[in-house]
Each structure stands twice: as structure tokens, then as C-alpha cells.
Amino acid sequence: MNKSTLSKQLVRLSEQDNVAVACVALPASTTVSAFGVVTTASIPVGHKVALAPIVRGDAIRKYGQIIGFASSDILAGEHVHVHNVTLHDFDRDYAVGQDVKPTQYVEKPATFQGYKRPNGKVGTRNYLGILTTVNCSATVARQVAAQVERSGMLANYPNIDGVVALTHGTGCGMADSGEGFALLQRTIWGYAQHPNFAGILILGLGCEANQIRYLVDAYNLEDTVDCRVLNIQDTGGTAKTVEKCCEYLADMMVFANEHQRETVPASELILALQCGGSDGYSGMTANPSLGVAADILVRHGGTAVLSETPEVYGAEHLLTRRAVSEKVADKLIKRIRWWEDYTARNDGKMDNNPSPGNKAGGLTTILEKSLGAVAKGGSTNLVDVYQYGEPIRERGFVFMDSPGYDPASVTGQVASGATMICFTTGRGSVSGFKPVPCIKVATNNTMYNRLKDDMDVNCGEIIDGDQTVEQCGQEIFELILRVASGEPTKSEAQGFGDCEFVPWQIGAVM
């Protein structure tokens, strides 16, 4: 945080800004001498106050960028929020490649203790997974996982982190071809080959649209000790299926337990960047700190994955400027245009975001939210753009298309190959995403202290001036290496991760 823009009451993020953010709740008639304003009404913590008169129709600027336009005349010292800010289109300069610069790689990359897999990938955890093709096999999958836990089978296999059943609500009542079907299959396959699974069992009912044989044919699945497929109808019903699955898993455990952690370079890490339950501090503390950590990882040869396309909407020009080619920029812009069409044909609008909780935390428009969210992506070159669940092949900073809904977005990132997750939150999001560990990063002291059992890192001290964005970013990076090496996160300790597998559903339910 630039000290010259910070008082104990307000912080201005750019010299171009005509608003500042309240560091504490400010009663009406509070004099903020550092900025020469007197509040005309109470300003909640994390909310914005006008630093000078703003005429109706003029741009509201934060981060040095336009976040909206005044819907009425605004006085200096007035609360700036949904009651006096509106949104409309304006020209943005995509300036493709303008901010591209050579990546300064470190001479001696960091390392972590990971699991090398036979296919050359490296995992950060060692799970066995049960994947379902359809909701109709979900209960049986959970019964299998529960039976394994009750039996104590894992007691003899200390190198296995557990057996997790990942179920979902689709797989039938859908077209067996097209965009939605391909997306679901790509997601399931991404999990099936994920390096955090030492073995997987794919379980179907038998008559669903999303047939196991389609997966087998499309992705050349082979029936081996670490990959088994079966249908409930063919196996003889629930009880026989549970018994057969437990037999398969018992064989997998012997194989999975042989995997040992060994020293590998940080370049093998793929880090998913997420934010949820955002507030007015997200783009000022936790998100830019995570951006610093992402930059450090990229300089060590690793990969950082930004997603949530509706939450970069309006800030995509900051990413196209970092795109290494017109082709990469065009891929991102095409996803933005797809979302505009997708929301329009479903009677929605891209500016329906932020959520009520985001607004209560001080975020006014999707532009403000997006500008803060993009900060998670740091400052290195954008080297590629991927569709949801598409395998990530390039190392460096990349983008994967997804909804802004956190569970669906993370599910896609994991399907694409993410082996670590960093999740920033200002309101207090609690979740986990097996088989991948998730680090929670708090934006403010109040929430961090209230939810200490769920938060791994506190970036709230940046507002107090006790930490810098760079210091917090380094702290996050060092924690990423420790967690990748086996240190449990708060969400893992709380037992999260079994219910957050949410493949993105596109298309008609029939």
C-alpha cells in the first residue's frame, strides 16, 4: 500500500481516483484532514466516499479506472454507492500486448515435496476418487466412501489421504452431444486423470445420457488397477455394487500407498486463483497480494490460473494488454462475447453482479468487482486462454473460462489440472475442493479474527500499514510450497471438500 495515499480513515488507490475507501466506519460530519473532506453521511467500513464534487454523468474512478458513472450530482464527502452510481458502456483500449515484458525467471527455483505420477504429472495430495457419470449413481458412490471409512481399510495405508466420492446433479435429462455434454465429459475426464488421484473408480447407473462407454471411447480409458469403471444396473444393484467397488478400492490402496513424496521444482505447480464473498478491501489487500504470489510462482517456472469470466468483465482490457499475441487476446475476447450472448439469451445481464453480500461489503458495480478480481492475476504475461476444464498445457499466467460461481469455477480449474488453490475472501467464504488443497486468504482483520479456524492468511494488516502487499504475497507463496508438500490447510482440517464438486451446466434440462 502506498503510504502517501493512506490515512487511518481513508485510502485512495490512485492519484486519478475521485473516491477513497473507508478504513474504519466514519460517522456523518467526520473531518478527514488528510483529504480535506467532511463526510455528509455515515460511511460503512470498506465503502467509498467522494473526495471532490462529481457532476451527474461524470466517471467514478477507483484503481485509476472507471468503475461507473454518477447517476446524480455527488458532493465531496458523500457516500458513493448503488444509490448514486450507474453503469453504461464506454470505450476501452484493448491495446493487445502493450504491457508484455520478458519474464524474469529466478536462477534457483524453489522446490516442494510432491507425488510424481507415471504420466509425468506431479500431485500435491494422494487420494483415491469415486467419480459419478450421473446423479443417479451419487448415493451409491457416497455409500462406498462411507463403507471404506467404517471398515478401517485405510488404517494400513498411511500414504493415502483418503477416499472421496465426487457427485453431481446432472448426467441425464440432457442432450448426448453438444456444448453442455462435451463440457461435462471434459470435467469428469479432467478429474479422472488428475495427479492428486492415485486411482479412480467411475460409477454410472447404466441408462443415463452420459454413458461410461462414451468416456471410454472419447478418452481411451483402460481398465487397470488404478482406473475402474462399472454400472450399477450391470453389477446387480446397490449392495453388489458397493461390495464390488470396495474390492476394487482395496486393490487400488496397495498400489496408491506405494507413492511417496519426493523433491520436485515449483514449476510443477498449477495454482488456481479464486475469490468469493468479496468486499471493498478485496482489490486492495488480498487480491493484489495473491497477484504477487502468482508472479513469484511464474518466475519460478510455475503456472497461475485466473478464471471467473463474469468477474473480469469490464476489466478484460487489463488482460489483453498482457497477452503475448493477438491470438491469445482474441481467445479471451471471444469468451467475453460468448458470455454477453449467453446472459442475453437467458434474460440476464453481465452487470447483475455484484451479489448482495458484495454490495454490503462496499462493492458497487461489476466493473469495480472485476478490477479488484483481476488483481489476483498479478502482472506477468498472459500466455494462453482455455475453455472450461480444458487441459492446461502452457506454463506461466493463463486464463480459464468459467462462471463466477465459486464451486463451479474451481471445479473447472481442477479439471484443467490445478494442484493448488488460493481463495481470497472478505465476507468469509468457507469451502474446500478435494482432491486439491485450498488456502483461504482474508481481506480484513475483523473477518479474519471472527473466522480464524477457516482462514489461513490475513492480509487485513495491509490496511493498518503493518504489512505490505509484497510481504503478504511472499507469505502466501511460502505457504503454497508448504501446503503442496503436505501441510494441511484450515479447510482440510475442517473436513471440507466432499460437496463442492459442481460441474458447470450449460443447455436445456429435458
Short mmCIF file of C-alpha atoms in Angstrom, two decimals:
data_model
loop_
_atom_site.label_atom_id
_atom_site.label_comp_id
_atom_site.label_asym_id
_atom_site.label_seq_id
_atom_site.Cartn_x
_atom_site.Cartn_y
_atom_site.Cartn_z
CA MET A 1 0.00 0.00 0.00
CA ASN A 2 1.35 3.41 -1.00
CA LYS A 3 1.71 5.24 2.34
CA SER A 4 1.16 8.64 0.70
CA THR A 5 -2.43 7.66 -0.15
CA LEU A 6 -3.23 6.15 3.25
CA SER A 7 -4.69 7.76 6.35
CA LYS A 8 -6.19 5.97 9.34
CA GLN A 9 -9.61 6.85 7.93
CA LEU A 10 -9.44 6.66 4.13
CA VAL A 11 -7.25 5.17 1.42
CA ARG A 12 -7.02 6.39 -2.17
CA LEU A 13 -5.63 3.77 -4.54
CA SER A 14 -4.55 6.03 -7.40
CA GLU A 15 -3.88 9.74 -7.85
CA GLN A 16 -6.51 9.63 -10.63
CA ASP A 17 -9.25 8.45 -8.25
CA ASN A 18 -12.08 10.75 -7.19
CA VAL A 19 -13.18 8.34 -4.43
CA ALA A 20 -11.40 6.81 -1.45
CA VAL A 21 -12.25 3.76 0.64
CA ALA A 22 -13.10 3.92 4.34
CA CYS A 23 -10.61 2.03 6.53
CA VAL A 24 -12.96 2.40 9.51
CA ALA A 25 -16.65 3.22 9.84
CA LEU A 26 -16.95 7.02 9.56
CA PRO A 27 -19.90 8.77 11.23
CA ALA A 28 -21.55 11.73 9.49
CA SER A 29 -19.66 15.04 9.84
CA THR A 30 -16.30 13.30 10.28
CA THR A 31 -13.42 15.51 9.15
CA VAL A 32 -10.74 13.67 7.18
CA SER A 33 -7.98 16.21 7.19
CA ALA A 34 -5.61 14.12 5.04
CA PHE A 35 -8.02 14.54 2.12
CA GLY A 36 -9.74 17.77 3.13
CA VAL A 37 -13.27 16.34 3.19
CA VAL A 38 -16.09 16.15 5.74
CA THR A 39 -18.46 13.19 5.47
CA THR A 40 -22.05 14.17 4.68
CA ALA A 41 -23.43 10.84 5.96
CA SER A 42 -22.13 7.75 7.73
CA ILE A 43 -19.71 5.71 5.60
CA PRO A 44 -19.55 1.96 6.37
CA VAL A 45 -16.11 0.35 6.51
CA GLY A 46 -14.95 -0.71 3.04
CA HIS A 47 -17.29 1.73 1.30
CA LYS A 48 -16.40 4.72 -0.87
CA VAL A 49 -16.52 8.45 -0.18
CA ALA A 50 -16.25 11.24 -2.77
CA LEU A 51 -13.04 13.25 -2.49
CA ALA A 52 -14.39 16.13 -4.62
CA PRO A 53 -17.72 17.12 -6.18
CA ILE A 54 -18.73 14.76 -9.00
CA VAL A 55 -21.22 16.01 -11.59
CA ARG A 56 -24.04 13.76 -12.77
CA GLY A 57 -22.79 11.69 -15.70
CA ASP A 58 -19.13 12.01 -14.77
CA ALA A 59 -16.96 8.93 -14.32
CA ILE A 60 -16.33 7.44 -10.88
CA ARG A 61 -12.69 6.34 -10.70
CA LYS A 62 -11.05 3.76 -8.42
CA TYR A 63 -7.76 1.93 -9.09
CA GLY A 64 -7.22 4.70 -11.67
CA GLN A 65 -10.01 3.06 -13.74
CA ILE A 66 -13.68 3.83 -14.40
CA ILE A 67 -15.98 1.80 -12.12
CA GLY A 68 -19.24 3.62 -13.03
CA PHE A 69 -20.86 6.98 -13.60
CA ALA A 70 -22.60 9.36 -11.24
CA SER A 71 -26.40 9.00 -11.55
CA SER A 72 -26.83 12.31 -9.66
CA ASP A 73 -24.63 15.15 -8.52
CA ILE A 74 -22.37 13.93 -5.70
CA LEU A 75 -20.93 16.24 -3.03
CA ALA A 76 -17.41 15.98 -1.63
CA GLY A 77 -17.62 13.76 1.46
CA GLU A 78 -20.75 11.97 0.21
CA HIS A 79 -21.20 8.18 0.34
CA VAL A 80 -20.67 6.77 -3.19
CA HIS A 81 -22.56 3.55 -3.77
CA VAL A 82 -25.52 1.96 -5.59
CA HIS A 83 -27.85 4.88 -4.79
CA ASN A 84 -25.84 7.38 -6.85
CA VAL A 85 -23.79 5.27 -9.28
CA THR A 86 -24.93 3.78 -12.58
CA LEU A 87 -23.25 1.80 -15.35
CA HIS A 88 -23.21 2.14 -19.13
CA ASP A 89 -20.88 1.18 -21.97
CA PHE A 90 -17.79 3.22 -22.76
CA ASP A 91 -14.77 2.73 -25.00
CA ARG A 92 -11.85 0.67 -23.70
CA ASP A 93 -8.45 0.36 -25.32
CA TYR A 94 -7.56 -3.34 -25.52
CA ALA A 95 -4.01 -2.38 -26.64
CA VAL A 96 -3.05 -6.01 -27.22
CA GLY A 97 0.43 -6.82 -25.97
CA GLN A 98 1.22 -3.28 -24.84
CA ASP A 99 2.25 -4.39 -21.34
CA VAL A 100 4.08 -7.58 -22.36
CA LYS A 101 7.58 -7.79 -20.92
CA PRO A 102 10.20 -10.54 -20.54
CA THR A 103 9.64 -12.78 -17.52
CA GLN A 104 12.49 -12.56 -15.05
CA TYR A 105 12.92 -16.21 -14.02
CA VAL A 106 14.80 -16.99 -10.79
CA GLU A 107 18.20 -18.66 -11.09
CA LYS A 108 17.45 -21.34 -8.49
CA PRO A 109 13.76 -22.33 -8.49
CA ALA A 110 12.05 -23.28 -5.23
CA THR A 111 11.03 -26.88 -4.58
CA PHE A 112 8.29 -28.78 -2.78
CA GLN A 113 7.60 -32.38 -1.81
CA GLY A 114 5.18 -33.79 -4.36
CA TYR A 115 3.95 -37.06 -5.84
CA LYS A 116 5.44 -37.91 -9.24
CA ARG A 117 2.95 -39.86 -11.32
CA PRO A 118 3.77 -42.35 -14.10
CA ASN A 119 2.43 -39.92 -16.74
CA GLY A 120 4.93 -37.25 -15.67
CA LYS A 121 2.48 -35.06 -13.75
CA VAL A 122 3.05 -34.10 -10.11
CA GLY A 123 0.41 -34.16 -7.38
CA THR A 124 0.16 -32.38 -4.05
CA ARG A 125 -2.15 -34.96 -2.43
CA ASN A 126 -2.62 -38.74 -2.73
CA TYR A 127 -6.33 -39.57 -2.84
CA LEU A 128 -8.47 -42.33 -4.30
CA GLY A 129 -11.52 -40.97 -6.09
CA ILE A 130 -15.01 -42.19 -6.93
CA LEU A 131 -16.45 -40.22 -9.84
CA THR A 132 -20.07 -40.44 -10.96
CA THR A 133 -21.37 -40.11 -14.51
CA VAL A 134 -24.87 -39.19 -13.34
CA ASN A 135 -26.77 -38.08 -10.26
CA CYS A 136 -28.47 -41.49 -10.17
CA SER A 137 -25.21 -43.11 -9.02
CA ALA A 138 -24.42 -40.42 -6.43
CA THR A 139 -25.90 -42.14 -3.37
CA VAL A 140 -24.17 -45.44 -4.14
CA ALA A 141 -20.86 -43.60 -4.57
CA ARG A 142 -21.27 -41.98 -1.16
CA GLN A 143 -22.21 -45.34 0.36
CA VAL A 144 -18.98 -46.80 -0.99
CA ALA A 145 -16.90 -43.98 0.55
CA ALA A 146 -18.75 -44.38 3.86
CA GLN A 147 -18.21 -48.15 3.85
CA VAL A 148 -14.49 -47.67 3.30
CA GLU A 149 -14.34 -45.24 6.22
CA ARG A 150 -16.33 -47.54 8.53
CA SER A 151 -14.25 -50.57 7.63
CA GLY A 152 -10.95 -49.01 8.69
CA MET A 153 -9.38 -50.21 5.44
CA LEU A 154 -7.20 -47.10 5.17
CA ALA A 155 -5.51 -47.66 8.54
CA ASN A 156 -2.92 -49.87 6.89
CA TYR A 157 -2.14 -47.36 4.14
CA PRO A 158 -0.66 -44.21 5.73
CA ASN A 159 0.40 -42.65 2.42
CA ILE A 160 -3.21 -42.33 1.22
CA ASP A 161 -5.04 -39.10 2.12
CA GLY A 162 -8.48 -40.68 1.83
CA VAL A 163 -11.24 -41.88 -0.47
CA VAL A 164 -13.51 -39.14 -1.79
CA ALA A 165 -16.80 -39.53 -3.67
CA LEU A 166 -17.41 -36.60 -6.01
CA THR A 167 -21.06 -36.50 -7.04
CA HIS A 168 -23.10 -34.02 -9.07
CA GLY A 169 -26.66 -33.22 -10.13
CA THR A 170 -26.58 -33.83 -13.87
CA GLY A 171 -25.60 -36.53 -16.42
CA CYS A 172 -29.10 -37.26 -17.72
CA GLY A 173 -32.06 -35.27 -18.97
CA MET A 174 -29.57 -33.62 -21.32
CA ALA A 175 -28.56 -33.92 -24.96
CA ASP A 176 -25.91 -36.60 -25.50
CA SER A 177 -23.94 -34.26 -27.75
CA GLY A 178 -23.16 -30.57 -27.98
CA GLU A 179 -21.53 -27.99 -25.75
CA GLY A 180 -23.05 -28.99 -22.41
CA PHE A 181 -22.37 -32.69 -22.89
CA ALA A 182 -18.78 -32.12 -24.01
CA LEU A 183 -18.18 -29.85 -21.01
CA LEU A 184 -19.43 -32.47 -18.52
CA GLN A 185 -17.31 -35.22 -20.07
CA ARG A 186 -14.26 -32.96 -20.17
CA THR A 187 -14.75 -32.18 -16.48
CA ILE A 188 -15.09 -35.82 -15.41
CA TRP A 189 -12.09 -36.81 -17.51
CA GLY A 190 -10.04 -33.97 -16.07
CA TYR A 191 -10.66 -35.31 -12.57
CA ALA A 192 -10.08 -38.90 -13.68
CA GLN A 193 -6.53 -38.06 -14.79
CA HIS A 194 -5.80 -35.54 -12.04
CA PRO A 195 -2.38 -36.08 -10.41
CA ASN A 196 -3.85 -35.75 -6.90
CA PHE A 197 -5.65 -39.06 -7.51
CA ALA A 198 -3.53 -42.21 -7.32
CA GLY A 199 -6.54 -44.19 -8.51
CA ILE A 200 -10.12 -43.57 -9.63
CA LEU A 201 -13.34 -45.52 -9.91
CA ILE A 202 -16.01 -44.21 -12.31
CA LEU A 203 -19.53 -45.24 -11.36
CA GLY A 204 -22.65 -44.99 -13.52
CA LEU A 205 -26.23 -46.21 -13.32
CA GLY A 206 -26.34 -47.71 -16.80
CA CYS A 207 -29.10 -45.98 -18.73
CA GLU A 208 -28.06 -42.32 -18.41
CA ALA A 209 -27.29 -39.94 -21.27
CA ASN A 210 -23.71 -39.59 -20.07
CA GLN A 211 -22.73 -43.19 -20.73
CA ILE A 212 -19.46 -44.52 -19.36
CA ARG A 213 -18.72 -46.03 -22.76
CA TYR A 214 -18.67 -42.50 -24.24
CA LEU A 215 -15.92 -41.58 -21.78
CA VAL A 216 -14.07 -44.80 -22.53
CA ASP A 217 -14.25 -44.19 -26.27
CA ALA A 218 -13.51 -40.45 -26.18
CA TYR A 219 -10.56 -40.60 -23.79
CA ASN A 220 -9.20 -44.12 -24.36
CA LEU A 221 -9.79 -45.22 -20.78
CA GLU A 222 -8.18 -48.54 -19.94
CA ASP A 223 -9.38 -50.90 -17.22
CA THR A 224 -6.35 -51.12 -14.93
CA VAL A 225 -5.69 -51.42 -11.20
CA ASP A 226 -5.74 -47.61 -10.85
CA CYS A 227 -8.78 -46.98 -13.10
CA ARG A 228 -12.01 -48.99 -12.83
CA VAL A 229 -15.44 -48.38 -14.42
CA LEU A 230 -18.77 -50.05 -13.66
CA ASN A 231 -22.55 -49.56 -13.85
CA ILE A 232 -24.98 -50.28 -11.03
CA GLN A 233 -27.52 -51.95 -13.34
CA ASP A 234 -24.91 -54.29 -14.82
CA THR A 235 -23.36 -55.12 -11.44
CA GLY A 236 -26.62 -56.25 -9.84
CA GLY A 237 -27.87 -53.32 -7.77
CA THR A 238 -26.79 -51.25 -4.83
CA ALA A 239 -25.44 -53.84 -2.39
CA LYS A 240 -23.48 -55.78 -5.01
CA THR A 241 -22.09 -52.53 -6.45
CA VAL A 242 -20.90 -51.30 -3.05
CA GLU A 243 -19.22 -54.66 -2.46
CA LYS A 244 -17.53 -54.69 -5.90
CA CYS A 245 -16.37 -51.07 -5.54
CA CYS A 246 -14.81 -51.82 -2.15
CA GLU A 247 -12.95 -54.76 -3.71
CA TYR A 248 -11.60 -52.51 -6.45
CA LEU A 249 -10.59 -49.84 -3.93
CA ALA A 250 -8.82 -52.41 -1.74
CA ASP A 251 -6.65 -53.33 -4.74
CA MET A 252 -6.04 -49.63 -5.51
CA MET A 253 -4.91 -48.96 -1.94
CA VAL A 254 -1.97 -51.32 -2.26
CA PHE A 255 -0.87 -49.50 -5.42
CA ALA A 256 -1.61 -45.97 -4.12
CA ASN A 257 0.26 -46.49 -0.85
CA GLU A 258 3.47 -47.10 -2.77
CA HIS A 259 3.55 -43.46 -3.89
CA GLN A 260 5.97 -41.37 -1.83
CA ARG A 261 6.62 -37.63 -1.72
CA GLU A 262 9.87 -36.52 -3.32
CA THR A 263 11.56 -33.21 -4.08
CA VAL A 264 10.27 -31.55 -7.25
CA PRO A 265 10.60 -27.99 -8.64
CA ALA A 266 7.89 -25.39 -8.03
CA SER A 267 7.49 -25.25 -11.81
CA GLU A 268 5.32 -28.37 -11.47
CA LEU A 269 2.64 -26.44 -9.54
CA ILE A 270 -0.56 -25.21 -11.18
CA LEU A 271 -2.22 -22.65 -8.91
CA ALA A 272 -5.93 -21.83 -9.19
CA LEU A 273 -6.69 -18.19 -8.32
CA GLN A 274 -10.14 -17.62 -6.81
CA CYS A 275 -12.11 -15.03 -4.86
CA GLY A 276 -15.51 -15.31 -3.22
CA GLY A 277 -17.53 -13.36 -0.69
CA SER A 278 -15.62 -10.27 -1.82
CA ASP A 279 -15.72 -6.87 -0.12
CA GLY A 280 -14.39 -3.36 -0.64
CA TYR A 281 -10.94 -4.46 0.54
CA SER A 282 -10.59 -7.47 -1.80
CA GLY A 283 -8.97 -5.48 -4.59
CA MET A 284 -6.79 -3.57 -2.12
CA THR A 285 -5.31 -6.28 0.11
CA ALA A 286 -5.83 -10.00 -0.51
CA ASN A 287 -6.24 -9.97 -4.30
CA PRO A 288 -3.11 -7.95 -5.12
CA SER A 289 -1.19 -9.97 -2.52
CA LEU A 290 -2.26 -13.17 -4.27
CA GLY A 291 -1.21 -11.49 -7.52
CA VAL A 292 2.28 -11.04 -6.07
CA ALA A 293 2.35 -14.72 -5.08
CA ALA A 294 1.22 -15.68 -8.60
CA ASP A 295 4.01 -13.56 -10.10
CA ILE A 296 6.57 -15.24 -7.83
CA LEU A 297 5.31 -18.69 -8.86
CA VAL A 298 5.52 -17.78 -12.55
CA ARG A 299 9.10 -16.54 -12.05
CA HIS A 300 9.86 -19.97 -10.53
CA GLY A 301 8.51 -21.60 -13.70
CA GLY A 302 5.04 -22.49 -12.37
CA THR A 303 1.52 -21.77 -13.61
CA ALA A 304 -1.22 -19.50 -12.23
CA VAL A 305 -4.80 -19.79 -13.50
CA LEU A 306 -7.25 -16.87 -13.35
CA SER A 307 -10.94 -17.65 -14.06
CA GLU A 308 -14.48 -16.39 -13.33
CA THR A 309 -15.10 -14.67 -16.67
CA PRO A 310 -18.12 -12.62 -15.48
CA GLU A 311 -15.83 -11.20 -12.79
CA VAL A 312 -13.19 -9.95 -15.20
CA TYR A 313 -15.91 -8.40 -17.37
CA GLY A 314 -15.12 -4.74 -17.85
CA ALA A 315 -11.50 -5.26 -16.85
CA GLU A 316 -10.56 -7.57 -19.71
CA HIS A 317 -8.58 -4.73 -21.32
CA LEU A 318 -6.05 -5.07 -18.50
CA LEU A 319 -5.52 -8.70 -19.55
CA THR A 320 -5.39 -8.14 -23.32
CA ARG A 321 -2.59 -5.64 -22.72
CA ARG A 322 -0.60 -8.52 -21.20
CA ALA A 323 -1.48 -11.04 -23.93
CA VAL A 324 1.58 -12.43 -25.70
CA SER A 325 -0.20 -12.48 -29.07
CA GLU A 326 -3.30 -11.34 -30.93
CA LYS A 327 -4.42 -14.98 -30.92
CA VAL A 328 -4.36 -15.19 -27.12
CA ALA A 329 -6.14 -11.84 -26.74
CA ASP A 330 -8.76 -12.88 -29.30
CA LYS A 331 -9.48 -16.09 -27.38
CA LEU A 332 -10.22 -14.04 -24.27
CA ILE A 333 -12.38 -11.51 -26.10
CA LYS A 334 -14.35 -14.33 -27.75
CA ARG A 335 -15.15 -15.76 -24.30
CA ILE A 336 -16.35 -12.31 -23.16
CA ARG A 337 -18.61 -12.06 -26.23
CA TRP A 338 -19.88 -15.60 -25.62
CA TRP A 339 -20.87 -14.59 -22.08
CA GLU A 340 -22.66 -11.47 -23.32
CA ASP A 341 -24.72 -13.65 -25.69
CA TYR A 342 -25.23 -16.39 -23.05
CA THR A 343 -26.60 -14.00 -20.45
CA ALA A 344 -28.76 -12.14 -23.01
CA ARG A 345 -30.47 -15.29 -24.25
CA ASN A 346 -31.19 -16.26 -20.65
CA ASP A 347 -32.72 -12.84 -19.85
CA GLY A 348 -29.76 -11.80 -17.72
CA LYS A 349 -27.13 -9.09 -17.86
CA MET A 350 -23.41 -9.15 -17.21
CA ASP A 351 -23.80 -6.31 -14.71
CA ASN A 352 -26.19 -8.34 -12.50
CA ASN A 353 -23.06 -8.93 -10.39
CA PRO A 354 -22.05 -7.97 -7.62
CA SER A 355 -24.08 -10.05 -5.15
CA PRO A 356 -25.96 -8.57 -2.17
CA GLY A 357 -23.10 -9.59 0.11
CA ASN A 358 -20.56 -7.90 -2.18
CA LYS A 359 -22.61 -4.69 -2.10
CA ALA A 360 -22.91 -4.82 1.67
CA GLY A 361 -19.10 -5.06 1.74
CA GLY A 362 -18.71 -1.91 -0.37
CA LEU A 363 -18.62 -3.11 -3.99
CA THR A 364 -20.95 -1.07 -6.20
CA THR A 365 -20.61 -2.28 -9.82
CA ILE A 366 -19.30 -5.27 -11.75
CA LEU A 367 -16.51 -3.03 -13.05
CA GLU A 368 -15.31 -2.31 -9.52
CA LYS A 369 -15.52 -6.00 -8.63
CA SER A 370 -13.75 -7.05 -11.83
CA LEU A 371 -10.92 -4.56 -11.45
CA GLY A 372 -10.28 -5.92 -7.97
CA ALA A 373 -10.63 -9.54 -9.08
CA VAL A 374 -8.11 -9.16 -11.93
CA ALA A 375 -5.52 -8.14 -9.33
CA LYS A 376 -5.26 -11.85 -8.38
CA GLY A 377 -3.58 -12.40 -11.74
CA GLY A 378 -0.52 -10.35 -10.87
CA SER A 379 1.45 -8.65 -13.63
CA THR A 380 3.16 -11.28 -15.80
CA ASN A 381 2.32 -12.03 -19.43
CA LEU A 382 -0.95 -13.77 -20.34
CA VAL A 383 0.34 -16.77 -22.29
CA ASP A 384 -2.90 -18.64 -23.10
CA VAL A 385 -6.68 -18.83 -22.66
CA TYR A 386 -8.57 -22.10 -22.12
CA GLN A 387 -12.16 -23.23 -22.16
CA TYR A 388 -13.73 -24.69 -19.02
CA GLY A 389 -11.94 -27.87 -17.92
CA GLU A 390 -9.61 -27.84 -20.93
CA PRO A 391 -6.17 -29.26 -20.05
CA ILE A 392 -3.63 -26.53 -19.30
CA ARG A 393 -0.52 -27.02 -21.42
CA GLU A 394 1.34 -23.71 -21.18
CA ARG A 395 3.33 -22.65 -18.12
CA GLY A 396 3.02 -19.11 -16.85
CA PHE A 397 -0.06 -16.94 -16.27
CA VAL A 398 -3.15 -18.28 -18.05
CA PHE A 399 -6.92 -17.76 -18.07
CA MET A 400 -9.63 -20.46 -17.96
CA ASP A 401 -13.21 -19.56 -18.83
CA SER A 402 -15.75 -20.25 -16.08
CA PRO A 403 -18.80 -18.85 -14.29
CA GLY A 404 -18.25 -16.58 -11.32
CA TYR A 405 -19.99 -19.13 -9.07
CA ASP A 406 -17.08 -20.33 -6.95
CA PRO A 407 -17.72 -24.11 -6.74
CA ALA A 408 -18.35 -24.36 -10.49
CA SER A 409 -15.33 -22.21 -11.29
CA VAL A 410 -12.94 -24.17 -9.05
CA THR A 411 -14.30 -27.46 -10.40
CA GLY A 412 -13.27 -26.34 -13.88
CA GLN A 413 -9.83 -25.23 -12.72
CA VAL A 414 -9.20 -28.59 -11.04
CA ALA A 415 -10.43 -30.41 -14.16
CA SER A 416 -7.91 -28.33 -16.13
CA GLY A 417 -5.13 -29.57 -13.86
CA ALA A 418 -4.82 -27.16 -10.90
CA THR A 419 -2.99 -28.82 -7.99
CA MET A 420 -3.22 -25.89 -5.53
CA ILE A 421 -5.96 -23.33 -4.85
CA CYS A 422 -5.71 -19.89 -3.26
CA PHE A 423 -9.08 -18.36 -2.41
CA THR A 424 -9.43 -14.77 -1.20
CA THR A 425 -12.50 -13.65 0.74
CA GLY A 426 -13.71 -10.56 2.55
CA ARG A 427 -17.09 -11.69 3.80
CA GLY A 428 -15.88 -15.12 4.95
CA SER A 429 -16.31 -17.87 2.35
CA VAL A 430 -15.83 -21.39 3.78
CA SER A 431 -15.24 -24.27 1.37
CA GLY A 432 -12.74 -26.86 0.21
CA PHE A 433 -12.19 -28.70 -3.03
CA LYS A 434 -10.93 -32.28 -2.76
CA PRO A 435 -8.65 -33.61 -4.05
CA VAL A 436 -6.88 -30.21 -4.16
CA PRO A 437 -5.91 -28.25 -1.01
CA CYS A 438 -7.33 -24.73 -0.73
CA ILE A 439 -5.63 -21.81 1.08
CA LYS A 440 -8.07 -19.15 2.35
CA VAL A 441 -6.82 -15.54 2.35
CA ALA A 442 -8.70 -12.91 4.37
CA THR A 443 -9.01 -9.31 3.16
CA ASN A 444 -9.65 -7.65 6.53
CA ASN A 445 -8.79 -8.06 10.22
CA THR A 446 -12.37 -8.16 11.51
CA MET A 447 -13.43 -11.15 9.43
CA TYR A 448 -10.10 -12.92 9.92
CA ASN A 449 -10.39 -12.69 13.71
CA ARG A 450 -14.00 -13.87 13.59
CA LEU A 451 -13.24 -16.86 11.33
CA LYS A 452 -9.71 -17.78 12.39
CA ASP A 453 -10.47 -21.50 12.20
CA ASP A 454 -11.22 -21.13 8.48
CA MET A 455 -8.65 -18.55 7.32
CA ASP A 456 -5.02 -19.38 6.53
CA VAL A 457 -3.60 -15.91 5.80
CA ASN A 458 -4.61 -12.43 6.97
CA CYS A 459 -4.00 -9.57 4.54
CA GLY A 460 -6.02 -7.13 6.66
CA GLU A 461 -2.83 -5.79 8.21
CA ILE A 462 -2.06 -4.08 4.90
CA ILE A 463 -4.79 -1.52 5.63
CA ASP A 464 -3.25 -0.84 9.05
CA GLY A 465 0.14 -0.28 7.43
CA ASP A 466 1.65 -3.19 9.39
CA GLN A 467 2.27 -5.27 6.25
CA THR A 468 2.78 -4.54 2.57
CA VAL A 469 1.21 -6.26 -0.41
CA GLU A 470 4.65 -7.61 -1.32
CA GLN A 471 5.20 -9.06 2.16
CA CYS A 472 1.80 -10.75 2.18
CA GLY A 473 2.42 -12.09 -1.33
CA GLN A 474 5.69 -13.65 -0.22
CA GLU A 475 3.93 -15.17 2.81
CA ILE A 476 1.28 -16.70 0.55
CA PHE A 477 3.91 -18.14 -1.81
CA GLU A 478 5.82 -19.74 1.04
CA LEU A 479 2.61 -21.24 2.41
CA ILE A 480 1.76 -22.60 -1.06
CA LEU A 481 5.04 -24.56 -1.03
CA ARG A 482 4.40 -25.91 2.48
CA VAL A 483 0.82 -26.94 1.71
CA ALA A 484 1.89 -28.51 -1.59
CA SER A 485 4.35 -30.53 0.49
CA GLY A 486 1.63 -31.86 2.79
CA GLU A 487 0.86 -29.19 5.41
CA PRO A 488 -2.94 -29.21 5.87
CA THR A 489 -4.98 -26.07 5.20
CA LYS A 490 -7.73 -24.82 7.52
CA SER A 491 -10.41 -26.06 5.11
CA GLU A 492 -8.82 -29.53 5.08
CA ALA A 493 -8.69 -29.56 8.87
CA GLN A 494 -12.40 -28.63 8.91
CA GLY A 495 -13.23 -31.52 6.59
CA PHE A 496 -14.33 -29.50 3.56
CA GLY A 497 -14.14 -30.76 0.01
CA ASP A 498 -16.67 -33.57 -0.49
CA CYS A 499 -19.62 -31.38 -1.59
CA GLU A 500 -18.03 -28.69 -3.77
CA PHE A 501 -17.68 -30.69 -7.00
CA VAL A 502 -20.07 -28.67 -9.21
CA PRO A 503 -19.63 -29.11 -12.97
CA TRP A 504 -20.92 -26.12 -14.92
CA GLN A 505 -24.27 -26.96 -16.54
CA ILE A 506 -24.97 -25.45 -19.96
CA GLY A 507 -28.03 -26.18 -22.04
CA ALA A 508 -31.56 -27.44 -21.60
CA VAL A 509 -32.61 -29.90 -18.90
CA MET A 510 -35.12 -32.21 -20.55
#
